[in-house]
Amino acid sequence: MNETGDQAPQFKVQEPGVFTAIQDLGRPGRRIAGVPPGGAMDRFALAAANLLVGNPAGAAGLECALTGPTLEILDRCVLAVTGADFEPTLNGRTVPGWTGLFCAPGDRLSFGGRRWGARAYVAAAGGLAADRWLGSAATYLLIGRGGLQGRPLKRDDVLHRAGAAPRPLVAGRELPQPFRPPYSSEPELMTVAGPQLGRIKAAGKRLLFGQPWTVSSDADRMGYRLEGPELPTTGADVVSFGLTSGCIQLPPSGQPILLMADGQTAGGYPVVGGVARCDLSLAAQLLPGESLRFRETHVETAQAEYRSRWAALARIR
């Protein structure tokens, strides 16, 4: 189902960037049918961008990987850019991230270059219209569904508003730095023990939680293959079972795989840990060659941190 209807065109894509696609907060509840939730890799950043412009947190926006697009503004709006810092500019002037910005027809949003991070998010008041599949506008590239014909943006695409923008348009909302996720060049990801953690010997467990792991070149929205010390496992093969984003699988190579937004819904590799949902936003901002660490924690601690971080979004309202 397409949402475009009679809503006004909002953006014309002058340059699409390396990889820009429409995403929302995904399609939960479909794993039983083999469909991952998908949606934004950095869910906090997309939710914040939406709230900054007066949208519901789950409205559709743009996920921009590696570089940002160049967008011509076709109708007045308030927009916000969050997540990675790709040096956003409006009509050639640098503008702040994590802040609602008023734009008029003819204005141009572009990006100077990557300063840090892997994915930036753009939201506009009223949200973006998209092809919805299983209740979500999220682009699922594997089967070409959702978003804009199930594909990344390309030059000359026109993006429409999904609905009426809030009235009045309010610019200037911001989320101060202390209330954003603790992004860093080598984040420590809160990790709870997985069901097969006992298959790693004590020395291997110390390596899993004590050594940095490098994101390999084999990394995408499905998952990151990590490089580091080999972690041998013991025991018989595992019967395939359900998986979720954040699972740390351990294949026979002994090199972990961290599942991300489009990760498979079932598999037979041992799962030795699970990254807390709130820290998947930190992992989402890593590029190949960058590193992360796993920090063992308890489920209750991870849940409390998740609630605390998302409560910070209330400051935008």
PDB file of C-alpha atoms in Angstrom, residues 84-254:
ATOM      1  CA  ALA A  84      26.152  10.568  12.587  1.00  0.00           C
ATOM      2  CA  ASP A  85      27.758  13.942  11.872  1.00  0.00           C
ATOM      3  CA  PHE A  86      28.043  14.348   8.105  1.00  0.00           C
ATOM      4  CA  GLU A  87      28.265  18.153   8.447  1.00  0.00           C
ATOM      5  CA  PRO A  88      24.712  19.117   7.410  1.00  0.00           C
ATOM      6  CA  THR A  89      24.326  22.401   5.566  1.00  0.00           C
ATOM      7  CA  LEU A  90      21.299  24.445   4.552  1.00  0.00           C
ATOM      8  CA  ASN A  91      21.930  26.594   1.481  1.00  0.00           C
ATOM      9  CA  GLY A  92      25.656  26.087   2.027  1.00  0.00           C
ATOM     10  CA  ARG A  93      25.693  27.149   5.673  1.00  0.00           C
ATOM     11  CA  THR A  94      26.484  24.621   8.385  1.00  0.00           C
ATOM     12  CA  VAL A  95      23.513  23.910  10.633  1.00  0.00           C
ATOM     13  CA  PRO A  96      23.354  22.088  13.973  1.00  0.00           C
ATOM     14  CA  GLY A  97      22.324  18.473  14.267  1.00  0.00           C
ATOM     15  CA  TRP A  98      19.684  17.242  16.718  1.00  0.00           C
ATOM     16  CA  THR A  99      17.756  20.496  16.215  1.00  0.00           C
ATOM     17  CA  GLY A 100      14.515  21.371  14.419  1.00  0.00           C
ATOM     18  CA  LEU A 101      15.203  23.676  11.438  1.00  0.00           C
ATOM     19  CA  PHE A 102      12.700  25.712   9.440  1.00  0.00           C
ATOM     20  CA  CYS A 103      13.036  25.356   5.654  1.00  0.00           C
ATOM     21  CA  ALA A 104      11.319  27.218   2.824  1.00  0.00           C
ATOM     22  CA  PRO A 105      10.655  26.117  -0.767  1.00  0.00           C
ATOM     23  CA  GLY A 106      13.829  26.337  -2.811  1.00  0.00           C
ATOM     24  CA  ASP A 107      16.145  25.711   0.152  1.00  0.00           C
ATOM     25  CA  ARG A 108      18.694  22.940  -0.233  1.00  0.00           C
ATOM     26  CA  LEU A 109      19.825  20.493   2.425  1.00  0.00           C
ATOM     27  CA  SER A 110      23.210  18.923   1.750  1.00  0.00           C
ATOM     28  CA  PHE A 111      26.156  17.468   3.633  1.00  0.00           C
ATOM     29  CA  GLY A 112      29.775  18.581   3.650  1.00  0.00           C
ATOM     30  CA  GLY A 113      31.389  15.261   4.559  1.00  0.00           C
ATOM     31  CA  ARG A 114      31.658  12.618   7.203  1.00  0.00           C
ATOM     32  CA  ARG A 115      33.103  13.725  10.543  1.00  0.00           C
ATOM     33  CA  TRP A 116      32.130  10.643  12.536  1.00  0.00           C
ATOM     34  CA  GLY A 117      29.596   7.851  12.486  1.00  0.00           C
ATOM     35  CA  ALA A 118      28.054   5.666   9.817  1.00  0.00           C
ATOM     36  CA  ARG A 119      24.383   6.673   9.581  1.00  0.00           C
ATOM     37  CA  ALA A 120      22.573  10.004   9.743  1.00  0.00           C
ATOM     38  CA  TYR A 121      18.803  10.450   9.862  1.00  0.00           C
ATOM     39  CA  VAL A 122      16.566  13.103   8.320  1.00  0.00           C
ATOM     40  CA  ALA A 123      12.968  13.646   9.448  1.00  0.00           C
ATOM     41  CA  ALA A 124      10.480  16.210   8.175  1.00  0.00           C
ATOM     42  CA  ALA A 125       7.261  17.401   9.813  1.00  0.00           C
ATOM     43  CA  GLY A 126       4.420  15.216   8.564  1.00  0.00           C
ATOM     44  CA  GLY A 127       6.694  12.230   7.897  1.00  0.00           C
ATOM     45  CA  LEU A 128       7.478  10.733   4.501  1.00  0.00           C
ATOM     46  CA  ALA A 129       5.068   8.765   2.356  1.00  0.00           C
ATOM     47  CA  ALA A 130       6.184   5.268   1.422  1.00  0.00           C
ATOM     48  CA  ASP A 131       5.113   1.872   0.173  1.00  0.00           C
ATOM     49  CA  ARG A 132       3.988   0.085   3.324  1.00  0.00           C
ATOM     50  CA  TRP A 133       4.464  -3.656   3.754  1.00  0.00           C
ATOM     51  CA  LEU A 134       3.228  -5.620   6.758  1.00  0.00           C
ATOM     52  CA  GLY A 135       2.331  -2.377   8.469  1.00  0.00           C
ATOM     53  CA  SER A 136       5.692  -0.636   8.065  1.00  0.00           C
ATOM     54  CA  ALA A 137       7.305   1.834   5.674  1.00  0.00           C
ATOM     55  CA  ALA A 138      10.784   0.402   6.332  1.00  0.00           C
ATOM     56  CA  THR A 139      12.802  -0.441   3.225  1.00  0.00           C
ATOM     57  CA  TYR A 140      13.613  -4.163   3.126  1.00  0.00           C
ATOM     58  CA  LEU A 141      16.173  -4.458   0.360  1.00  0.00           C
ATOM     59  CA  LEU A 142      16.406  -8.247   0.372  1.00  0.00           C
ATOM     60  CA  ILE A 143      12.966  -8.599  -1.204  1.00  0.00           C
ATOM     61  CA  GLY A 144      12.433  -5.070  -2.505  1.00  0.00           C
ATOM     62  CA  ARG A 145       9.521  -4.086  -0.250  1.00  0.00           C
ATOM     63  CA  GLY A 146       8.664  -0.951   1.696  1.00  0.00           C
ATOM     64  CA  GLY A 147      10.162   2.491   1.360  1.00  0.00           C
ATOM     65  CA  LEU A 148      10.309   3.789  -2.196  1.00  0.00           C
ATOM     66  CA  GLN A 149       9.740   0.719  -4.369  1.00  0.00           C
ATOM     67  CA  GLY A 150      11.898  -1.261  -1.946  1.00  0.00           C
ATOM     68  CA  ARG A 151      15.109   0.452  -3.060  1.00  0.00           C
ATOM     69  CA  PRO A 152      17.548   3.212  -2.071  1.00  0.00           C
ATOM     70  CA  LEU A 153      16.882   6.721  -3.312  1.00  0.00           C
ATOM     71  CA  LYS A 154      18.129   7.809  -6.712  1.00  0.00           C
ATOM     72  CA  ARG A 155      18.547  11.149  -8.431  1.00  0.00           C
ATOM     73  CA  ASP A 156      15.308  12.989  -9.319  1.00  0.00           C
ATOM     74  CA  ASP A 157      13.140  10.984  -6.919  1.00  0.00           C
ATOM     75  CA  VAL A 158      10.379  13.115  -5.389  1.00  0.00           C
ATOM     76  CA  LEU A 159       9.431  12.377  -1.777  1.00  0.00           C
ATOM     77  CA  HIS A 160       5.961  13.288  -0.505  1.00  0.00           C
ATOM     78  CA  ARG A 161       4.667  13.977   2.989  1.00  0.00           C
ATOM     79  CA  ALA A 162       2.791  11.115   4.569  1.00  0.00           C
ATOM     80  CA  GLY A 163       0.270  13.406   6.252  1.00  0.00           C
ATOM     81  CA  ALA A 164      -0.438  16.937   7.318  1.00  0.00           C
ATOM     82  CA  ALA A 165       2.435  18.586   9.149  1.00  0.00           C
ATOM     83  CA  PRO A 166       1.760  19.718  12.733  1.00  0.00           C
ATOM     84  CA  ARG A 167       0.430  23.250  13.012  1.00  0.00           C
ATOM     85  CA  PRO A 168       1.961  25.557  13.853  1.00  0.00           C
ATOM     86  CA  LEU A 169       5.381  24.483  12.580  1.00  0.00           C
ATOM     87  CA  VAL A 170       7.782  24.822  15.501  1.00  0.00           C
ATOM     88  CA  ALA A 171      11.523  25.067  14.865  1.00  0.00           C
ATOM     89  CA  GLY A 172      14.253  25.218  17.485  1.00  0.00           C
ATOM     90  CA  ARG A 173      13.519  22.076  19.475  1.00  0.00           C
ATOM     91  CA  GLU A 174      16.782  20.336  20.341  1.00  0.00           C
ATOM     92  CA  LEU A 175      18.166  17.377  22.243  1.00  0.00           C
ATOM     93  CA  PRO A 176      21.284  18.483  24.143  1.00  0.00           C
ATOM     94  CA  GLN A 177      24.449  16.401  23.922  1.00  0.00           C
ATOM     95  CA  PRO A 178      24.199  14.889  27.443  1.00  0.00           C
ATOM     96  CA  PHE A 179      20.898  13.207  26.533  1.00  0.00           C
ATOM     97  CA  ARG A 180      22.075  11.578  23.312  1.00  0.00           C
ATOM     98  CA  PRO A 181      23.492   8.040  23.189  1.00  0.00           C
ATOM     99  CA  PRO A 182      27.139   7.784  24.342  1.00  0.00           C
ATOM    100  CA  TYR A 183      28.555   7.374  20.840  1.00  0.00           C
ATOM    101  CA  SER A 184      32.302   6.722  20.650  1.00  0.00           C
ATOM    102  CA  SER A 185      34.954   5.367  18.294  1.00  0.00           C
ATOM    103  CA  GLU A 186      35.222   2.152  20.361  1.00  0.00           C
ATOM    104  CA  PRO A 187      31.935   1.728  22.236  1.00  0.00           C
ATOM    105  CA  GLU A 188      31.422  -0.721  25.070  1.00  0.00           C
ATOM    106  CA  LEU A 189      28.206  -2.577  24.338  1.00  0.00           C
ATOM    107  CA  MET A 190      26.232  -3.874  27.314  1.00  0.00           C
ATOM    108  CA  THR A 191      25.885  -7.610  26.726  1.00  0.00           C
ATOM    109  CA  VAL A 192      23.900 -10.256  28.578  1.00  0.00           C
ATOM    110  CA  ALA A 193      24.901 -13.915  28.589  1.00  0.00           C
ATOM    111  CA  GLY A 194      23.546 -15.946  25.704  1.00  0.00           C
ATOM    112  CA  PRO A 195      22.006 -19.424  25.976  1.00  0.00           C
ATOM    113  CA  GLN A 196      25.189 -21.090  24.713  1.00  0.00           C
ATOM    114  CA  LEU A 197      27.775 -18.953  26.532  1.00  0.00           C
ATOM    115  CA  GLY A 198      28.796 -22.083  28.468  1.00  0.00           C
ATOM    116  CA  ARG A 199      30.156 -23.577  25.247  1.00  0.00           C
ATOM    117  CA  ILE A 200      33.088 -21.151  25.444  1.00  0.00           C
ATOM    118  CA  LYS A 201      35.869 -22.138  27.810  1.00  0.00           C
ATOM    119  CA  ALA A 202      36.806 -19.758  30.629  1.00  0.00           C
ATOM    120  CA  ALA A 203      39.767 -18.355  28.698  1.00  0.00           C
ATOM    121  CA  GLY A 204      37.539 -17.725  25.692  1.00  0.00           C
ATOM    122  CA  LYS A 205      34.976 -15.938  27.824  1.00  0.00           C
ATOM    123  CA  ARG A 206      37.687 -13.616  29.109  1.00  0.00           C
ATOM    124  CA  LEU A 207      38.622 -12.841  25.512  1.00  0.00           C
ATOM    125  CA  LEU A 208      34.992 -12.220  24.478  1.00  0.00           C
ATOM    126  CA  PHE A 209      34.478  -9.648  27.230  1.00  0.00           C
ATOM    127  CA  GLY A 210      38.044  -8.417  27.573  1.00  0.00           C
ATOM    128  CA  GLN A 211      39.347  -7.802  24.047  1.00  0.00           C
ATOM    129  CA  PRO A 212      38.326  -5.294  21.362  1.00  0.00           C
ATOM    130  CA  TRP A 213      36.614  -6.685  18.257  1.00  0.00           C
ATOM    131  CA  THR A 214      37.050  -5.100  14.841  1.00  0.00           C
ATOM    132  CA  VAL A 215      34.157  -4.726  12.415  1.00  0.00           C
ATOM    133  CA  SER A 216      35.226  -6.558   9.258  1.00  0.00           C
ATOM    134  CA  SER A 217      34.533  -5.544   5.668  1.00  0.00           C
ATOM    135  CA  ASP A 218      31.715  -8.109   5.739  1.00  0.00           C
ATOM    136  CA  ALA A 219      29.263  -5.839   7.551  1.00  0.00           C
ATOM    137  CA  ASP A 220      25.833  -4.605   6.489  1.00  0.00           C
ATOM    138  CA  ARG A 221      22.294  -4.146   7.773  1.00  0.00           C
ATOM    139  CA  MET A 222      22.010  -7.901   8.378  1.00  0.00           C
ATOM    140  CA  GLY A 223      24.998  -8.169  10.679  1.00  0.00           C
ATOM    141  CA  TYR A 224      28.659  -7.498  11.384  1.00  0.00           C
ATOM    142  CA  ARG A 225      31.308 -10.196  11.137  1.00  0.00           C
ATOM    143  CA  LEU A 226      33.873  -9.326  13.788  1.00  0.00           C
ATOM    144  CA  GLU A 227      37.605  -9.980  13.792  1.00  0.00           C
ATOM    145  CA  GLY A 228      39.671 -10.771  16.876  1.00  0.00           C
ATOM    146  CA  PRO A 229      40.997 -13.727  18.840  1.00  0.00           C
ATOM    147  CA  GLU A 230      39.502 -17.087  17.917  1.00  0.00           C
ATOM    148  CA  LEU A 231      36.862 -18.339  20.348  1.00  0.00           C
ATOM    149  CA  PRO A 232      36.619 -22.128  20.065  1.00  0.00           C
ATOM    150  CA  THR A 233      33.404 -23.739  21.264  1.00  0.00           C
ATOM    151  CA  THR A 234      32.638 -27.185  22.618  1.00  0.00           C
ATOM    152  CA  GLY A 235      29.593 -29.427  22.297  1.00  0.00           C
ATOM    153  CA  ALA A 236      27.389 -30.793  19.556  1.00  0.00           C
ATOM    154  CA  ASP A 237      25.753 -28.792  16.799  1.00  0.00           C
ATOM    155  CA  VAL A 238      22.846 -26.587  17.853  1.00  0.00           C
ATOM    156  CA  VAL A 239      19.353 -27.150  16.451  1.00  0.00           C
ATOM    157  CA  SER A 240      18.177 -23.982  14.700  1.00  0.00           C
ATOM    158  CA  PHE A 241      16.230 -21.659  16.983  1.00  0.00           C
ATOM    159  CA  GLY A 242      14.819 -18.136  16.970  1.00  0.00           C
ATOM    160  CA  LEU A 243      17.140 -15.125  16.793  1.00  0.00           C
ATOM    161  CA  THR A 244      16.798 -11.398  17.285  1.00  0.00           C
ATOM    162  CA  SER A 245      18.789  -8.228  16.625  1.00  0.00           C
ATOM    163  CA  GLY A 246      21.733  -8.025  19.000  1.00  0.00           C
ATOM    164  CA  CYS A 247      22.408 -11.773  19.135  1.00  0.00           C
ATOM    165  CA  ILE A 248      26.107 -12.640  19.065  1.00  0.00           C
ATOM    166  CA  GLN A 249      26.487 -15.835  17.057  1.00  0.00           C
ATOM    167  CA  LEU A 250      29.670 -17.896  17.095  1.00  0.00           C
ATOM    168  CA  PRO A 251      30.261 -19.874  13.882  1.00  0.00           C
ATOM    169  CA  PRO A 252      32.930 -22.585  13.507  1.00  0.00           C
ATOM    170  CA  SER A 253      35.510 -19.935  12.553  1.00  0.00           C
ATOM    171  CA  GLY A 254      35.444 -18.728  16.166  1.00  0.00           C
TER     172      GLY A 254
END
